[in-house]
Amino acid sequence: MPGKVSSPDWVQNIRGFLRDSIGPSWQIRESKGKARLGIRFEDGTRIYKNLPFRWERAQQANLRTFIEDVHRLHIEKKLPIDEAFERVKQSQPKEALPTQPRNPQLILEAWNQYKTYKVFETGAIKESTWNKEYLGKYEWRLAHVASCSSAKELLRKITQVKNSKGKLQPAGSVSRTRTVQAIAEFLRWGVSEKSNYLLPEEFTPPAIGALGDYIGSKSAKQQQKENEPIVTISDEDLERLLNSLPVNHPQSNHREATRKWDFCLRLCIAYGLRPHECTYEYLSVKGRKKPYLYCSYSKKTGKGISKPRRLWALDPEREVDWKLLQRIKSKEPLPSMTSGAGDRFRNFLKDNPVWEELKKREGVTPYCFRHSYSRKGHIDYKLSTPELSQMMGHSPEVHERAYSKFMTDEIMESSIERAIRFRDLTDKKQK
């Protein structure tokens, strides 16, 4: 016959306390995960009361205090046992439970009103930006965690939502950082006067500087990948790619589509454009005496808004030979870039033999046209970070973070020498 299983030490302790301090007629046991008190009276009758505490070690002190208070009111104050029990029960602090949203759709209803605030009331972002970024990247994730009861729970769980390919946003990645920051900004609005307090205070997110716990840190593998050299395309390979495009294809629809893309690629190569900037929504010709190409695109991030900019061709000969200004001025057709510009670039180039060769050999992407422009500016023209960052339409900090690998001692020396020459020339003019 198996031996009797002994109770945990904390249970033995509290039972010993009851036996020695209150009396053997007061006993305690477990019932469905809760503590249950049994009392035997002098006439032999018994009553049982469920205590408002879980049957676990952490509740040992609460159980002892509760039973002592009931015993004191019943024995010393002569209150009936039921009244004594209810008085002590009512005096207990409420157990902290998660606060549920007022209804399951609370978060998503607030999100819809957030769109109205961002797009239509304040004009902080365009509706196209909302559809591309907020709808396309954040809303479906938010829908997965809309039943969460607090900001901390929501931010923690949204980082665990997988995409259609079953992948998570890597810890410390740009995509995860943007998701956490965007959702925290939404929650901050939702608990504020700006939203008329649509969300309860439980949804107040941590301060911006405290979001690191949800963003996480990059893995060693990710760090190694980011430290790899930035992929660029040589002038020779760019010429090979352009020459491989079937701009004289016998089929008219194929020929017309290819010519649009040929024009698009030449603009990206010459001016270092982002893929989605290659559209007449942003591009125009300005300047009467000396015409130049202008890009009106402004990139909005949590750190600010980049300014529209004049575009500079690092190879003026290309700009002239390819007749880029005239073609923009005459509105020569470009491919549609309403959404997913990077994917549209990839889809067009996926069957091109030169592109496929470069992809296998170098790992090129549509952004490599822009990377190549930056490398050329630093290596061939010895341009400084402030100069090239303005030409490319982002801050020096962003440029330094993305392209610092291009900065060599030779480039720095050249920049310093040029600065000294400029200073000396300025001093001479002033004298």
PDB file of N, CA and C in Angstrom, residues 131-185:
ATOM      1  N   ASN A 131      -2.881  54.334 -45.872  1.00  0.00           N
ATOM      2  CA  ASN A 131      -3.208  53.050 -46.495  1.00  0.00           C
ATOM      3  C   ASN A 131      -1.967  52.175 -46.661  1.00  0.00           C
ATOM      4  N   LYS A 132      -0.844  52.816 -46.989  1.00  0.00           N
ATOM      5  CA  LYS A 132       0.377  52.050 -47.218  1.00  0.00           C
ATOM      6  C   LYS A 132       1.031  51.613 -45.909  1.00  0.00           C
ATOM      7  N   GLU A 133       1.158  52.531 -44.965  1.00  0.00           N
ATOM      8  CA  GLU A 133       1.890  52.241 -43.741  1.00  0.00           C
ATOM      9  C   GLU A 133       0.977  51.733 -42.619  1.00  0.00           C
ATOM     10  N   TYR A 134       0.020  52.558 -42.226  1.00  0.00           N
ATOM     11  CA  TYR A 134      -0.791  52.229 -41.053  1.00  0.00           C
ATOM     12  C   TYR A 134      -1.743  51.067 -41.321  1.00  0.00           C
ATOM     13  N   LEU A 135      -2.394  51.089 -42.481  1.00  0.00           N
ATOM     14  CA  LEU A 135      -3.298  49.992 -42.831  1.00  0.00           C
ATOM     15  C   LEU A 135      -2.507  48.757 -43.245  1.00  0.00           C
ATOM     16  N   GLY A 136      -1.517  48.965 -44.104  1.00  0.00           N
ATOM     17  CA  GLY A 136      -0.789  47.831 -44.649  1.00  0.00           C
ATOM     18  C   GLY A 136       0.163  47.152 -43.681  1.00  0.00           C
ATOM     19  N   LYS A 137       0.674  47.902 -42.673  1.00  0.00           N
ATOM     20  CA  LYS A 137       1.701  47.332 -41.802  1.00  0.00           C
ATOM     21  C   LYS A 137       1.279  47.174 -40.342  1.00  0.00           C
ATOM     22  N   TYR A 138       0.357  48.026 -39.872  1.00  0.00           N
ATOM     23  CA  TYR A 138       0.040  48.021 -38.445  1.00  0.00           C
ATOM     24  C   TYR A 138      -1.373  47.524 -38.120  1.00  0.00           C
ATOM     25  N   GLU A 139      -2.357  47.898 -38.936  1.00  0.00           N
ATOM     26  CA  GLU A 139      -3.748  47.626 -38.558  1.00  0.00           C
ATOM     27  C   GLU A 139      -4.032  46.142 -38.412  1.00  0.00           C
ATOM     28  N   TRP A 140      -3.569  45.325 -39.349  1.00  0.00           N
ATOM     29  CA  TRP A 140      -3.861  43.891 -39.262  1.00  0.00           C
ATOM     30  C   TRP A 140      -3.179  43.262 -38.053  1.00  0.00           C
ATOM     31  N   ARG A 141      -2.013  43.805 -37.675  1.00  0.00           N
ATOM     32  CA  ARG A 141      -1.368  43.308 -36.454  1.00  0.00           C
ATOM     33  C   ARG A 141      -2.186  43.688 -35.224  1.00  0.00           C
ATOM     34  N   LEU A 142      -2.662  44.930 -35.227  1.00  0.00           N
ATOM     35  CA  LEU A 142      -3.456  45.409 -34.094  1.00  0.00           C
ATOM     36  C   LEU A 142      -4.725  44.594 -33.926  1.00  0.00           C
ATOM     37  N   ALA A 143      -5.337  44.175 -35.040  1.00  0.00           N
ATOM     38  CA  ALA A 143      -6.560  43.380 -34.980  1.00  0.00           C
ATOM     39  C   ALA A 143      -6.330  42.061 -34.247  1.00  0.00           C
ATOM     40  N   HIS A 144      -5.120  41.525 -34.322  1.00  0.00           N
ATOM     41  CA  HIS A 144      -4.801  40.254 -33.657  1.00  0.00           C
ATOM     42  C   HIS A 144      -4.749  40.394 -32.138  1.00  0.00           C
ATOM     43  N   VAL A 145      -4.494  41.605 -31.642  1.00  0.00           N
ATOM     44  CA  VAL A 145      -4.298  41.785 -30.202  1.00  0.00           C
ATOM     45  C   VAL A 145      -5.308  42.773 -29.611  1.00  0.00           C
ATOM     46  N   ALA A 146      -6.401  43.027 -30.333  1.00  0.00           N
ATOM     47  CA  ALA A 146      -7.359  44.059 -29.915  1.00  0.00           C
ATOM     48  C   ALA A 146      -8.049  43.732 -28.599  1.00  0.00           C
ATOM     49  N   SER A 147      -8.022  42.479 -28.157  1.00  0.00           N
ATOM     50  CA  SER A 147      -8.695  42.110 -26.905  1.00  0.00           C
ATOM     51  C   SER A 147      -7.807  42.279 -25.685  1.00  0.00           C
ATOM     52  N   CYS A 148      -6.581  42.766 -25.871  1.00  0.00           N
ATOM     53  CA  CYS A 148      -5.685  42.966 -24.725  1.00  0.00           C
ATOM     54  C   CYS A 148      -6.263  43.999 -23.765  1.00  0.00           C
ATOM     55  N   SER A 149      -5.856  43.897 -22.505  1.00  0.00           N
ATOM     56  CA  SER A 149      -6.467  44.728 -21.472  1.00  0.00           C
ATOM     57  C   SER A 149      -5.584  45.873 -20.997  1.00  0.00           C
ATOM     58  N   SER A 150      -4.364  45.994 -21.544  1.00  0.00           N
ATOM     59  CA  SER A 150      -3.487  47.082 -21.127  1.00  0.00           C
ATOM     60  C   SER A 150      -2.475  47.365 -22.230  1.00  0.00           C
ATOM     61  N   ALA A 151      -1.826  48.514 -22.126  1.00  0.00           N
ATOM     62  CA  ALA A 151      -0.825  48.893 -23.119  1.00  0.00           C
ATOM     63  C   ALA A 151       0.351  47.926 -23.103  1.00  0.00           C
ATOM     64  N   LYS A 152       0.792  47.548 -21.925  1.00  0.00           N
ATOM     65  CA  LYS A 152       1.951  46.668 -21.826  1.00  0.00           C
ATOM     66  C   LYS A 152       1.662  45.305 -22.443  1.00  0.00           C
ATOM     67  N   GLU A 153       0.480  44.786 -22.168  1.00  0.00           N
ATOM     68  CA  GLU A 153       0.114  43.494 -22.753  1.00  0.00           C
ATOM     69  C   GLU A 153       0.011  43.605 -24.270  1.00  0.00           C
ATOM     70  N   LEU A 154      -0.599  44.685 -24.744  1.00  0.00           N
ATOM     71  CA  LEU A 154      -0.792  44.864 -26.182  1.00  0.00           C
ATOM     72  C   LEU A 154       0.555  44.992 -26.902  1.00  0.00           C
ATOM     73  N   LEU A 155       1.449  45.815 -26.372  1.00  0.00           N
ATOM     74  CA  LEU A 155       2.750  46.006 -27.010  1.00  0.00           C
ATOM     75  C   LEU A 155       3.580  44.727 -26.989  1.00  0.00           C
ATOM     76  N   ARG A 156       3.440  43.962 -25.916  1.00  0.00           N
ATOM     77  CA  ARG A 156       4.185  42.702 -25.836  1.00  0.00           C
ATOM     78  C   ARG A 156       3.662  41.695 -26.856  1.00  0.00           C
ATOM     79  N   LYS A 157       2.343  41.596 -26.972  1.00  0.00           N
ATOM     80  CA  LYS A 157       1.761  40.588 -27.852  1.00  0.00           C
ATOM     81  C   LYS A 157       1.853  40.966 -29.324  1.00  0.00           C
ATOM     82  N   ILE A 158       1.842  42.274 -29.620  1.00  0.00           N
ATOM     83  CA  ILE A 158       1.869  42.658 -31.034  1.00  0.00           C
ATOM     84  C   ILE A 158       3.215  42.319 -31.665  1.00  0.00           C
ATOM     85  N   THR A 159       4.258  42.227 -30.842  1.00  0.00           N
ATOM     86  CA  THR A 159       5.566  41.835 -31.385  1.00  0.00           C
ATOM     87  C   THR A 159       5.624  40.341 -31.659  1.00  0.00           C
ATOM     88  N   GLN A 160       4.616  39.592 -31.212  1.00  0.00           N
ATOM     89  CA  GLN A 160       4.582  38.148 -31.437  1.00  0.00           C
ATOM     90  C   GLN A 160       3.634  37.751 -32.558  1.00  0.00           C
ATOM     91  N   VAL A 161       3.052  38.744 -33.238  1.00  0.00           N
ATOM     92  CA  VAL A 161       2.149  38.461 -34.357  1.00  0.00           C
ATOM     93  C   VAL A 161       2.978  38.110 -35.594  1.00  0.00           C
ATOM     94  N   LYS A 162       2.666  36.995 -36.222  1.00  0.00           N
ATOM     95  CA  LYS A 162       3.409  36.544 -37.398  1.00  0.00           C
ATOM     96  C   LYS A 162       2.736  37.028 -38.673  1.00  0.00           C
ATOM     97  N   ASN A 163       3.547  37.240 -39.701  1.00  0.00           N
ATOM     98  CA  ASN A 163       2.992  37.654 -40.986  1.00  0.00           C
ATOM     99  C   ASN A 163       2.465  36.449 -41.756  1.00  0.00           C
ATOM    100  N   SER A 164       2.031  36.670 -42.982  1.00  0.00           N
ATOM    101  CA  SER A 164       1.423  35.595 -43.770  1.00  0.00           C
ATOM    102  C   SER A 164       2.398  34.461 -44.063  1.00  0.00           C
ATOM    103  N   LYS A 165       3.702  34.757 -43.946  1.00  0.00           N
ATOM    104  CA  LYS A 165       4.712  33.719 -44.174  1.00  0.00           C
ATOM    105  C   LYS A 165       5.137  33.037 -42.881  1.00  0.00           C
ATOM    106  N   GLY A 166       4.443  33.378 -41.778  1.00  0.00           N
ATOM    107  CA  GLY A 166       4.756  32.753 -40.498  1.00  0.00           C
ATOM    108  C   GLY A 166       5.996  33.285 -39.824  1.00  0.00           C
ATOM    109  N   LYS A 167       6.406  34.514 -40.183  1.00  0.00           N
ATOM    110  CA  LYS A 167       7.621  35.085 -39.612  1.00  0.00           C
ATOM    111  C   LYS A 167       7.301  36.246 -38.679  1.00  0.00           C
ATOM    112  N   LEU A 168       8.116  36.386 -37.638  1.00  0.00           N
ATOM    113  CA  LEU A 168       8.008  37.512 -36.712  1.00  0.00           C
ATOM    114  C   LEU A 168       8.910  38.650 -37.178  1.00  0.00           C
ATOM    115  N   GLN A 169       8.574  39.861 -36.752  1.00  0.00           N
ATOM    116  CA  GLN A 169       9.508  40.953 -36.962  1.00  0.00           C
ATOM    117  C   GLN A 169      10.684  40.750 -36.008  1.00  0.00           C
ATOM    118  N   PRO A 170      11.918  40.654 -36.510  1.00  0.00           N
ATOM    119  CA  PRO A 170      13.066  40.359 -35.649  1.00  0.00           C
ATOM    120  C   PRO A 170      13.253  41.408 -34.561  1.00  0.00           C
ATOM    121  N   ALA A 171      13.658  40.947 -33.393  1.00  0.00           N
ATOM    122  CA  ALA A 171      13.933  41.865 -32.286  1.00  0.00           C
ATOM    123  C   ALA A 171      14.993  42.877 -32.698  1.00  0.00           C
ATOM    124  N   GLY A 172      14.735  44.144 -32.390  1.00  0.00           N
ATOM    125  CA  GLY A 172      15.693  45.197 -32.697  1.00  0.00           C
ATOM    126  C   GLY A 172      15.687  45.664 -34.126  1.00  0.00           C
ATOM    127  N   SER A 173      14.851  45.061 -34.979  1.00  0.00           N
ATOM    128  CA  SER A 173      14.826  45.433 -36.386  1.00  0.00           C
ATOM    129  C   SER A 173      14.119  46.764 -36.591  1.00  0.00           C
ATOM    130  N   VAL A 174      14.349  47.372 -37.747  1.00  0.00           N
ATOM    131  CA  VAL A 174      13.689  48.630 -38.080  1.00  0.00           C
ATOM    132  C   VAL A 174      12.175  48.433 -38.146  1.00  0.00           C
ATOM    133  N   SER A 175      11.741  47.327 -38.739  1.00  0.00           N
ATOM    134  CA  SER A 175      10.304  47.086 -38.873  1.00  0.00           C
ATOM    135  C   SER A 175       9.633  46.949 -37.515  1.00  0.00           C
ATOM    136  N   ARG A 176      10.257  46.222 -36.598  1.00  0.00           N
ATOM    137  CA  ARG A 176       9.671  46.059 -35.256  1.00  0.00           C
ATOM    138  C   ARG A 176       9.698  47.377 -34.487  1.00  0.00           C
ATOM    139  N   THR A 177      10.775  48.131 -34.645  1.00  0.00           N
ATOM    140  CA  THR A 177      10.860  49.435 -33.989  1.00  0.00           C
ATOM    141  C   THR A 177       9.732  50.344 -34.449  1.00  0.00           C
ATOM    142  N   ARG A 178       9.507  50.387 -35.770  1.00  0.00           N
ATOM    143  CA  ARG A 178       8.454  51.246 -36.303  1.00  0.00           C
ATOM    144  C   ARG A 178       7.079  50.796 -35.837  1.00  0.00           C
ATOM    145  N   THR A 179       6.848  49.486 -35.773  1.00  0.00           N
ATOM    146  CA  THR A 179       5.553  48.976 -35.315  1.00  0.00           C
ATOM    147  C   THR A 179       5.288  49.384 -33.875  1.00  0.00           C
ATOM    148  N   VAL A 180       6.252  49.138 -33.001  1.00  0.00           N
ATOM    149  CA  VAL A 180       6.079  49.457 -31.573  1.00  0.00           C
ATOM    150  C   VAL A 180       5.889  50.960 -31.391  1.00  0.00           C
ATOM    151  N   GLN A 181       6.677  51.767 -32.072  1.00  0.00           N
ATOM    152  CA  GLN A 181       6.570  53.220 -31.924  1.00  0.00           C
ATOM    153  C   GLN A 181       5.230  53.737 -32.448  1.00  0.00           C
ATOM    154  N   ALA A 182       4.777  53.198 -33.584  1.00  0.00           N
ATOM    155  CA  ALA A 182       3.508  53.649 -34.163  1.00  0.00           C
ATOM    156  C   ALA A 182       2.328  53.283 -33.269  1.00  0.00           C
ATOM    157  N   ILE A 183       2.330  52.080 -32.719  1.00  0.00           N
ATOM    158  CA  ILE A 183       1.227  51.652 -31.855  1.00  0.00           C
ATOM    159  C   ILE A 183       1.268  52.411 -30.532  1.00  0.00           C
ATOM    160  N   ALA A 184       2.461  52.658 -30.007  1.00  0.00           N
ATOM    161  CA  ALA A 184       2.574  53.432 -28.763  1.00  0.00           C
ATOM    162  C   ALA A 184       2.060  54.853 -28.974  1.00  0.00           C
ATOM    163  N   GLU A 185       2.358  55.437 -30.135  1.00  0.00           N
ATOM    164  CA  GLU A 185       1.868  56.783 -30.450  1.00  0.00           C
ATOM    165  C   GLU A 185       0.333  56.786 -30.513  1.00  0.00           C
TER     166      GLU A 185
END
